[in-house]
mmCIF file of C-alpha atoms in Angstrom:
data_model
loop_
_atom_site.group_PDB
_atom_site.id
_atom_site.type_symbol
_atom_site.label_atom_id
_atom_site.label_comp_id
_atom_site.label_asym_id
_atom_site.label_seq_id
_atom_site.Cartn_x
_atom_site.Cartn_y
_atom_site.Cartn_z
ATOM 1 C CA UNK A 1 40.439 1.532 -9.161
ATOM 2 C CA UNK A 2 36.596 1.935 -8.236
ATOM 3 C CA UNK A 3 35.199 5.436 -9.535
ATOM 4 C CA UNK A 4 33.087 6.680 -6.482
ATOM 5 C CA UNK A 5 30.567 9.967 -7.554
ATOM 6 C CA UNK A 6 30.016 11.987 -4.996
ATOM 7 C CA UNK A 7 26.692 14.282 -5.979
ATOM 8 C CA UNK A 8 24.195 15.901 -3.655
ATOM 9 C CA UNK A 9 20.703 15.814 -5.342
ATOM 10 C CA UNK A 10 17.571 18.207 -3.966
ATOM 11 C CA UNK A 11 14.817 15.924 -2.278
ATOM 12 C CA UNK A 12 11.589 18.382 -1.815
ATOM 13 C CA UNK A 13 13.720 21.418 -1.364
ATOM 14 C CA UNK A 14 16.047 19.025 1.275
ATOM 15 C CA UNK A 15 19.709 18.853 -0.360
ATOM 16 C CA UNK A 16 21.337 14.936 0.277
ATOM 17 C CA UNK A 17 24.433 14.502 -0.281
ATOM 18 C CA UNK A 18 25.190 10.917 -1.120
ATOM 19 C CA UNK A 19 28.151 8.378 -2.832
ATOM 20 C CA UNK A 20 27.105 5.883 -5.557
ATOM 21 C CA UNK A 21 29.857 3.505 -6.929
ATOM 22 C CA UNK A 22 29.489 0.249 -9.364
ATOM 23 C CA UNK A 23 26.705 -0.584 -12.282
ATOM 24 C CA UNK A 24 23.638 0.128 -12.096
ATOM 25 C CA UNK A 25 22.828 -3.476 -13.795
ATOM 26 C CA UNK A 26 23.898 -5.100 -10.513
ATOM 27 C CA UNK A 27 21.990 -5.325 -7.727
ATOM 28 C CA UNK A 28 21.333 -2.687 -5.502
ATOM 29 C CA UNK A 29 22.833 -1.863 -1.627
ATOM 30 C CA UNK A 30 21.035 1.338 0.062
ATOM 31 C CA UNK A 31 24.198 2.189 2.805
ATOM 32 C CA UNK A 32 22.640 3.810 5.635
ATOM 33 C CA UNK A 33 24.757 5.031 7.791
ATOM 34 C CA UNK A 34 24.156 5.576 12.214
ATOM 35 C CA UNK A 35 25.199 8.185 14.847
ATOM 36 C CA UNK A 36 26.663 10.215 14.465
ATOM 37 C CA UNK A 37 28.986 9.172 11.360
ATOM 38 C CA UNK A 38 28.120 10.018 7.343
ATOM 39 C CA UNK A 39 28.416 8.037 4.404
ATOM 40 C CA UNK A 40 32.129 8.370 5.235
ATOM 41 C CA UNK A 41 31.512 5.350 6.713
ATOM 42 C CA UNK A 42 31.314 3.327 3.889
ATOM 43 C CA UNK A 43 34.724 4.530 3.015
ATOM 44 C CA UNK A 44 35.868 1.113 2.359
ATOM 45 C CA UNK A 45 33.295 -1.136 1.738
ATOM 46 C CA UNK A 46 32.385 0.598 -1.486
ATOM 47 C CA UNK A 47 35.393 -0.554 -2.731
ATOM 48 C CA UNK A 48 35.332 -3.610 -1.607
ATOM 49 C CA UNK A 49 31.652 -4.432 -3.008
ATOM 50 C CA UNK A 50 31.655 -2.201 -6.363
ATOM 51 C CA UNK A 51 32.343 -4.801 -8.681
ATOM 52 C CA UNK A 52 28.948 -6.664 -7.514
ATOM 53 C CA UNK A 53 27.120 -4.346 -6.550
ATOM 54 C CA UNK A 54 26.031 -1.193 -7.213
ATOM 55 C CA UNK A 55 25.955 0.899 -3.986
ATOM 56 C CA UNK A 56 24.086 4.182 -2.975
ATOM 57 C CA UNK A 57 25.385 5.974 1.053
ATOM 58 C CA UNK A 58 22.929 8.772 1.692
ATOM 59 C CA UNK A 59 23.758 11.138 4.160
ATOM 60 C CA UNK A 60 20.742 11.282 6.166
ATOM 61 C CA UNK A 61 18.789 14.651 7.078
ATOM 62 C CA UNK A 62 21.536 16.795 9.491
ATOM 63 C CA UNK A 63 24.419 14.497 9.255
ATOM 64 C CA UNK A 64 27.598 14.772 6.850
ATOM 65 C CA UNK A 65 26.981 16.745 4.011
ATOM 66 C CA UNK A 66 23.555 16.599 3.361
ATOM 67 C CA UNK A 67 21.260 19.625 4.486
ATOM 68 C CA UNK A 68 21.017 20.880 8.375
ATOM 69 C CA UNK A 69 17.974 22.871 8.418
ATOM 70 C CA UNK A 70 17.178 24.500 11.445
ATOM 71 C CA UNK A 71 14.611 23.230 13.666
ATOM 72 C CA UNK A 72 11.896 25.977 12.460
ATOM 73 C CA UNK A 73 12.099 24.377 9.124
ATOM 74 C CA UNK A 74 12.442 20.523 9.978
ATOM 75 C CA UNK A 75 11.491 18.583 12.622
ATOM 76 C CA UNK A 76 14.052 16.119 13.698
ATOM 77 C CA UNK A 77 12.278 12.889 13.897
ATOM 78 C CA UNK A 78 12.966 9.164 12.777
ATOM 79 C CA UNK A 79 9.706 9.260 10.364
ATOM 80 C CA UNK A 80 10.620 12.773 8.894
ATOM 81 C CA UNK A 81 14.656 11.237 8.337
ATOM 82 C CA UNK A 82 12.732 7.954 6.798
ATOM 83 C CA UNK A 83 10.529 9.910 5.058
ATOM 84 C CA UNK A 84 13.273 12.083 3.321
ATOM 85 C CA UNK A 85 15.556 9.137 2.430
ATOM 86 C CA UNK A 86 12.196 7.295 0.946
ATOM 87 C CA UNK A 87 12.012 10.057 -1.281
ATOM 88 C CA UNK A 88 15.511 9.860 -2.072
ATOM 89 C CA UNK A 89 15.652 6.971 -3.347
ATOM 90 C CA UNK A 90 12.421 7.635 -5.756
ATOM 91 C CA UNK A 91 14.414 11.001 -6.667
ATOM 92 C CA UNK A 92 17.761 8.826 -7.608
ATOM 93 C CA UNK A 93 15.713 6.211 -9.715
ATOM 94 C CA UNK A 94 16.005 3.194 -7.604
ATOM 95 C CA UNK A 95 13.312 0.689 -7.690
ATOM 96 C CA UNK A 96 14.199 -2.417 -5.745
ATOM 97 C CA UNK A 97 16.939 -2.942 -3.395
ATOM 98 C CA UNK A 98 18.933 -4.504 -0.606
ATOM 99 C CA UNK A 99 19.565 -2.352 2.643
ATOM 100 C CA UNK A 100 22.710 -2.093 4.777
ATOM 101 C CA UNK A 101 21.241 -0.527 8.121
ATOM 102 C CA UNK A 102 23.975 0.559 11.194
ATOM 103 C CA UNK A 103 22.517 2.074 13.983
ATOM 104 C CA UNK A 104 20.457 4.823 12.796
ATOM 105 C CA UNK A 105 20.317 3.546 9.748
ATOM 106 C CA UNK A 106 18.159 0.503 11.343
ATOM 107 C CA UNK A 107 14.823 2.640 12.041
ATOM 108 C CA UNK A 108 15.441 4.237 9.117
ATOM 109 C CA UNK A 109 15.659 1.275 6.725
ATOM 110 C CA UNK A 110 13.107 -0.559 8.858
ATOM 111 C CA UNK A 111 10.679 1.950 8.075
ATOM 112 C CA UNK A 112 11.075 1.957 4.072
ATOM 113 C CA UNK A 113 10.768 -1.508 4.199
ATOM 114 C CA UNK A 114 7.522 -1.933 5.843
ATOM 115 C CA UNK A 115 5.975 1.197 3.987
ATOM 116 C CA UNK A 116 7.350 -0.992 0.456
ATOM 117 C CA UNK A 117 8.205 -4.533 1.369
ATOM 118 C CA UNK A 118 7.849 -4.693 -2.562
ATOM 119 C CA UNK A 119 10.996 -2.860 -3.222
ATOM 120 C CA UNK A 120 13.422 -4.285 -0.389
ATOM 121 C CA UNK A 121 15.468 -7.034 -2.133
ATOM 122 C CA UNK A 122 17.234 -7.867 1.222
ATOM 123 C CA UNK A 123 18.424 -6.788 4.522
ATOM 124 C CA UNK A 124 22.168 -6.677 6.024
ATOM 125 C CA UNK A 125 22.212 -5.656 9.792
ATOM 126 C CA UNK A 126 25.217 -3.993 11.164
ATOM 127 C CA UNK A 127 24.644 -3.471 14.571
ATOM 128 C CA UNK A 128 20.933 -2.252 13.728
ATOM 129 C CA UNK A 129 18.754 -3.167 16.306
ATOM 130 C CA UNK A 130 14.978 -4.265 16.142
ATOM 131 C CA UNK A 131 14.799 -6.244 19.542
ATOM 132 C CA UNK A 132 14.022 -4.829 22.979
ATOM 133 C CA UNK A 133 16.507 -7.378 24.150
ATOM 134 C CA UNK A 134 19.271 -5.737 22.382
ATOM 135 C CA UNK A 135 19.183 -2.711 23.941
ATOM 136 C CA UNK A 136 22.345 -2.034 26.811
ATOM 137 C CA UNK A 137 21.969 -0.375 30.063
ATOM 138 C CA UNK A 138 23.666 2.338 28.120
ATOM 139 C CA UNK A 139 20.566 3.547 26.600
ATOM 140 C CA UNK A 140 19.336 4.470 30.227
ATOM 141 C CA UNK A 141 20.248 8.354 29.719
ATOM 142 C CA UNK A 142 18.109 8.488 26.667
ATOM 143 C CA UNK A 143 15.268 6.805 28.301
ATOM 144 C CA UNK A 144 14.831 8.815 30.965
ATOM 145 C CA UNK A 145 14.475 11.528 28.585
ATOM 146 C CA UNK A 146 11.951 9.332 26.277
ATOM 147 C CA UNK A 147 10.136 9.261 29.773
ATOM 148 C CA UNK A 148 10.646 12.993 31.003
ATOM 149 C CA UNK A 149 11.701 15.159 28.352
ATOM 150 C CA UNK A 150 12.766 17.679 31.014
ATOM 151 C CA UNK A 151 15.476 20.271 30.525
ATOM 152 C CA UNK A 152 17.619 18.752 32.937
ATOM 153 C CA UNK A 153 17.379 15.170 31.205
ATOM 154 C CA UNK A 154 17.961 16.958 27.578
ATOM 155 C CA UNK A 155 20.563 18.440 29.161
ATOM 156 C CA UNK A 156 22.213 15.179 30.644
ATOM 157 C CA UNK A 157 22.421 13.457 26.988
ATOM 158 C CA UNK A 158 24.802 16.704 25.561
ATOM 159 C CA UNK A 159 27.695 14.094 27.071
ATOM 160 C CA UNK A 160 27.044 12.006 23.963
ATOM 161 C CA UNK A 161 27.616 15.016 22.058
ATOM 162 C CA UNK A 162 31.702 15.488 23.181
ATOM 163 C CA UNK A 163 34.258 14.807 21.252
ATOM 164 C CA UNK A 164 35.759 12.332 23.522
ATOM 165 C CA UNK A 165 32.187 10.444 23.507
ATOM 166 C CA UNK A 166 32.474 9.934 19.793
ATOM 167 C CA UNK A 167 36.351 8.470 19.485
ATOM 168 C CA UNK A 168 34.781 6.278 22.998
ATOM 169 C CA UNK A 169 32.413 5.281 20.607
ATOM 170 C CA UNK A 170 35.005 4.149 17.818
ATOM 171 C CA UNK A 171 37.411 2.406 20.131
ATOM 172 C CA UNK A 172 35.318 0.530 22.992
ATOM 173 C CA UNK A 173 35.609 -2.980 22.823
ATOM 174 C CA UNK A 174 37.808 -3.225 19.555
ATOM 175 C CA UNK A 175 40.820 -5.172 20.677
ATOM 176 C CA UNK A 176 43.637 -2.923 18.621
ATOM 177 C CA UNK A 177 42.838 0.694 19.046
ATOM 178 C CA UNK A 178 45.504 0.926 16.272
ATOM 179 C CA UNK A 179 43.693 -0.086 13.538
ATOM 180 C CA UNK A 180 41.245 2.725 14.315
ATOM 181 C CA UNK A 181 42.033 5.459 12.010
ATOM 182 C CA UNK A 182 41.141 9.298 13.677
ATOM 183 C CA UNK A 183 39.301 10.180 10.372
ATOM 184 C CA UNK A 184 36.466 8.899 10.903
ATOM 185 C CA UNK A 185 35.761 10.079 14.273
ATOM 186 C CA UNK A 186 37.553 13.387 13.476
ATOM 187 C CA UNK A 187 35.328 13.922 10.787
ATOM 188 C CA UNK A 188 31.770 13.165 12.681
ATOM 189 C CA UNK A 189 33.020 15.248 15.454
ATOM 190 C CA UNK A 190 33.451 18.252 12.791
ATOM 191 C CA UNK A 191 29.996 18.232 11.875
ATOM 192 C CA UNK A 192 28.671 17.567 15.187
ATOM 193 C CA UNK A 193 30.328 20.900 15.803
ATOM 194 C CA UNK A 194 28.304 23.035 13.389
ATOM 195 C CA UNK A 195 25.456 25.740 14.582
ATOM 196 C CA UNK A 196 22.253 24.272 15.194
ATOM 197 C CA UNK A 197 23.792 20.005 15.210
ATOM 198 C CA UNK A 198 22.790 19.891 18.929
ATOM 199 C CA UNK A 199 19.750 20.693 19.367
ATOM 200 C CA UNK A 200 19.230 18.375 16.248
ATOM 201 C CA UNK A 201 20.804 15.281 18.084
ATOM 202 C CA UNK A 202 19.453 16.170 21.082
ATOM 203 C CA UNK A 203 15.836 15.932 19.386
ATOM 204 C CA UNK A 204 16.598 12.336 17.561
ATOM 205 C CA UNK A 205 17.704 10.929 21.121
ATOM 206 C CA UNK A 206 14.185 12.044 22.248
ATOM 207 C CA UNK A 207 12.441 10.649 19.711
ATOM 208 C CA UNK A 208 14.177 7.287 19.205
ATOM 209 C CA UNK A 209 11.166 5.988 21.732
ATOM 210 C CA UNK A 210 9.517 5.836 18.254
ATOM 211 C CA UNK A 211 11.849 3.751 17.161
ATOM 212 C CA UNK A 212 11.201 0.531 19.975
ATOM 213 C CA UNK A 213 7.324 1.810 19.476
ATOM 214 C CA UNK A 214 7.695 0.285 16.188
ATOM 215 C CA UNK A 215 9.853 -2.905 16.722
ATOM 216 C CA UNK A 216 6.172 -4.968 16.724
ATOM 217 C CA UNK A 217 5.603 -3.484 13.030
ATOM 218 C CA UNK A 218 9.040 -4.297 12.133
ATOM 219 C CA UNK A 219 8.987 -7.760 13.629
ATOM 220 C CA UNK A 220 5.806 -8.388 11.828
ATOM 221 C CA UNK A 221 7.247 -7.179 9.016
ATOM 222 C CA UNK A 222 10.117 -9.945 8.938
ATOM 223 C CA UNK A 223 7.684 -12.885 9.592
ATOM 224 C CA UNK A 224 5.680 -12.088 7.218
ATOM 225 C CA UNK A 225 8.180 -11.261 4.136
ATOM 226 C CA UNK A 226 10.881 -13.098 5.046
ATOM 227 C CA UNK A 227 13.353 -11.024 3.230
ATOM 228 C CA UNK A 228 17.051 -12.371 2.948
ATOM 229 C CA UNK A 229 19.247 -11.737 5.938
ATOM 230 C CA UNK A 230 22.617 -11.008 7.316
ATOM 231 C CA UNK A 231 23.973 -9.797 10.405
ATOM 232 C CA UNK A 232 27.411 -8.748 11.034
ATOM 233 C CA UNK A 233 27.716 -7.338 14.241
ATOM 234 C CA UNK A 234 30.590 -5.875 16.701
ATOM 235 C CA UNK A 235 29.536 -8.109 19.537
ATOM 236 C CA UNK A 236 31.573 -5.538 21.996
ATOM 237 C CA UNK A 237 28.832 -2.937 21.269
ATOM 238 C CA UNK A 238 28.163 -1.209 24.087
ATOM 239 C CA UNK A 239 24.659 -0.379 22.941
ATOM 240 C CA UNK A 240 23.689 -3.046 20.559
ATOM 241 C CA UNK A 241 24.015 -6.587 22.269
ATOM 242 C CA UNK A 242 24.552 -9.642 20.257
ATOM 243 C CA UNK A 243 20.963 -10.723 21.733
ATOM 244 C CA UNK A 244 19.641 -8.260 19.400
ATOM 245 C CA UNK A 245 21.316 -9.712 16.884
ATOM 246 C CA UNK A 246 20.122 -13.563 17.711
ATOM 247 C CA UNK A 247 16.733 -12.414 18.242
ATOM 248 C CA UNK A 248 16.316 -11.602 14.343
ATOM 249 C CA UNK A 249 16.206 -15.588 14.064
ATOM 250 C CA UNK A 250 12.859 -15.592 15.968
ATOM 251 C CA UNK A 251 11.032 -14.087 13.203
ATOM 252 C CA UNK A 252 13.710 -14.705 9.968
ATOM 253 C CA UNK A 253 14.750 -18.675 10.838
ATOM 254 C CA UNK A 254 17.172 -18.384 7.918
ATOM 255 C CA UNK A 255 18.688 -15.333 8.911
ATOM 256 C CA UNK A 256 22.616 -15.350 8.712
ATOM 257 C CA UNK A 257 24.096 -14.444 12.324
ATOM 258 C CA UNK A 258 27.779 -13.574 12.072
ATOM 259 C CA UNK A 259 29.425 -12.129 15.122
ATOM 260 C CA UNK A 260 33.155 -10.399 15.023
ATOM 261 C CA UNK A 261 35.547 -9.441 18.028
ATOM 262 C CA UNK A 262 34.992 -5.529 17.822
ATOM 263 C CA UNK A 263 32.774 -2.561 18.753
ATOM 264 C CA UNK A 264 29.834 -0.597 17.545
ATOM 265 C CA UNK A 265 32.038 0.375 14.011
ATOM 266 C CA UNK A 266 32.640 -3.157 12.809
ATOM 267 C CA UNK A 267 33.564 -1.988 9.588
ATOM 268 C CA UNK A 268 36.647 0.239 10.849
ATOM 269 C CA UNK A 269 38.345 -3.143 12.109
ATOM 270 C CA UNK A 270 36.630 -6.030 9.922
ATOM 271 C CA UNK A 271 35.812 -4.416 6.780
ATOM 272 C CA UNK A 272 37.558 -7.353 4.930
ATOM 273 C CA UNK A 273 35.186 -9.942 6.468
ATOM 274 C CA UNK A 274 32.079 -8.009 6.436
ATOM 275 C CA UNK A 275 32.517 -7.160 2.861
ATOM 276 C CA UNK A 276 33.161 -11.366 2.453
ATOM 277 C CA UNK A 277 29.949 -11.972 4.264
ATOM 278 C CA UNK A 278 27.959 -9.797 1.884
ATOM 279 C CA UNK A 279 29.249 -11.325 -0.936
ATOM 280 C CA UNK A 280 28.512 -14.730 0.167
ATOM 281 C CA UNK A 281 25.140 -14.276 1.273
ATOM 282 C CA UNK A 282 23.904 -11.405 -1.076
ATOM 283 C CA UNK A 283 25.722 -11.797 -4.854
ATOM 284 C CA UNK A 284 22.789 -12.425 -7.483
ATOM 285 C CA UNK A 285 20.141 -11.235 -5.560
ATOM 286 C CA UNK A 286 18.009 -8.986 -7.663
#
């Protein structure tokens, strides 16, 4: 049985909450997880990896169990998340290592790694986009808010915010809605629920134009350094499209493109392989 610690360690006054499984001799996988999910996510994977690997799920600022300060006290931005998990991982000790980026986690893992290309051991890309040419028509809500942060456009994206827009989220494009389990979505929707998560979201969605501001640093980034890579991705997303995916050869020829028959939460329906594909591509690397 793999012992998983569960510990939630203060970060400049910020308290993030995080999972850590496996020996800290082996190399090192930084889980970061997307929208609007939690380390939870990594529920199985851990598992699957801890005998390899030794593995670290943060709970970024205002999701799962870390810290939801209210908007007086933290500004809800994809640097200030970046810059809180970069400190996190100085906080925790860890000096070089691999990322796992979903969603979310993408910008945010992108961001450490061109501020310390030194410490980045490897990247593994589920569904984390760094390509224009992944993006879906179902990012057109959000831009019209990058492009008009109006009331009435804020006020358009609280849709993404139901409860019925996160299990849509879990279940598009996977095949067999039955090997979805309700915990996961159950669970994000809970903390979506709290006092002050909307207004959080609500602010990420507006700034995620930062995000595709910065996919010419982060390209550079990969032609330059050449890090090892893997990319398992849901090619049903209906956000992330596989081009995104392919497009990470342009600047990473060696990159490892694996596509599987399922939606934006790969791991919920192909943990198995994913964890198979990490293991192949990533065991030794130090």
């Amino acid at each position: 049985m793999t012992k998983v610690h569960y510990r939630k360690v203060d970060v400049d006054g910020l308290g993030v909450y995080y999972r850590e499984a496996g020996d800290r001799k082996n190399p090192t996988l930084l889980l970061l997880h997307g929208f609007p999910s939690s380390g939870h996510m990594f529920r199985d994977l851990i598992p699957a990896l801890a005998a390899d690997f030794h593995l670290v799920a943060p709970d970024l600022p205002g999701f799962g169990q870390t810290d939801l300060p209210p908007r007086s006290a933290f500004s809800y931005s994809f640097d200030n998340v970046a810059k809180v998990i970069d400190r996190f991982t100085e906080v925790i000790g860890l000096k070089r290592f691999a990322i796992y980026v979903f969603d979310y986690g993408a910008p945010t893992g992108f961001r450490l790694a061109i501020w310390h290309p030194d410490r980045i051991t490897g990247i593994i890309s589920q569904n984390g986009n760094a390509y224009e040419v992944g993006l879906s028509e179902g990012w057109n809500p959000i831009r019209a808010y990058w492009n008009d942060p109006s009331p009435a456009n804020r006020d358009a994206l609280r849709s993404f915010l139901q409860p019925e827009a996160t299990v849509w989220q879990y279940t598009h494009g996977v095949t067999d809605t039955t090997l979805i389990s309700p915990d996961g979505y159950s669970l994000d929707n809970h903390y979506l629920a709290r006092e002050g998560a909307t207004d959080a979201q609500l602010d990420l969605f507006g700034d995620y134009k930062s995000n595709v501001a910065l996919y010419p640093e982060f390209q550079a980034y990969f032609r330059k350094h050449q890090p090892k890579f893997l990319a398992v991705w849901g090619k049903n997303d209906p956000f992330f499209l596989p081009p995104g995916a392919e497009a990470f050869k342009r600047d990473i020829p060696s990159a490892d493109i694996r596509f599987f028959d399922t939606g934006h939460f790969a791991l919920e329906t192909h943990c198995e392989e994913i964890a198979a594909a990490i293991k192949d591509v990533f065991s030794g690397v130090e």
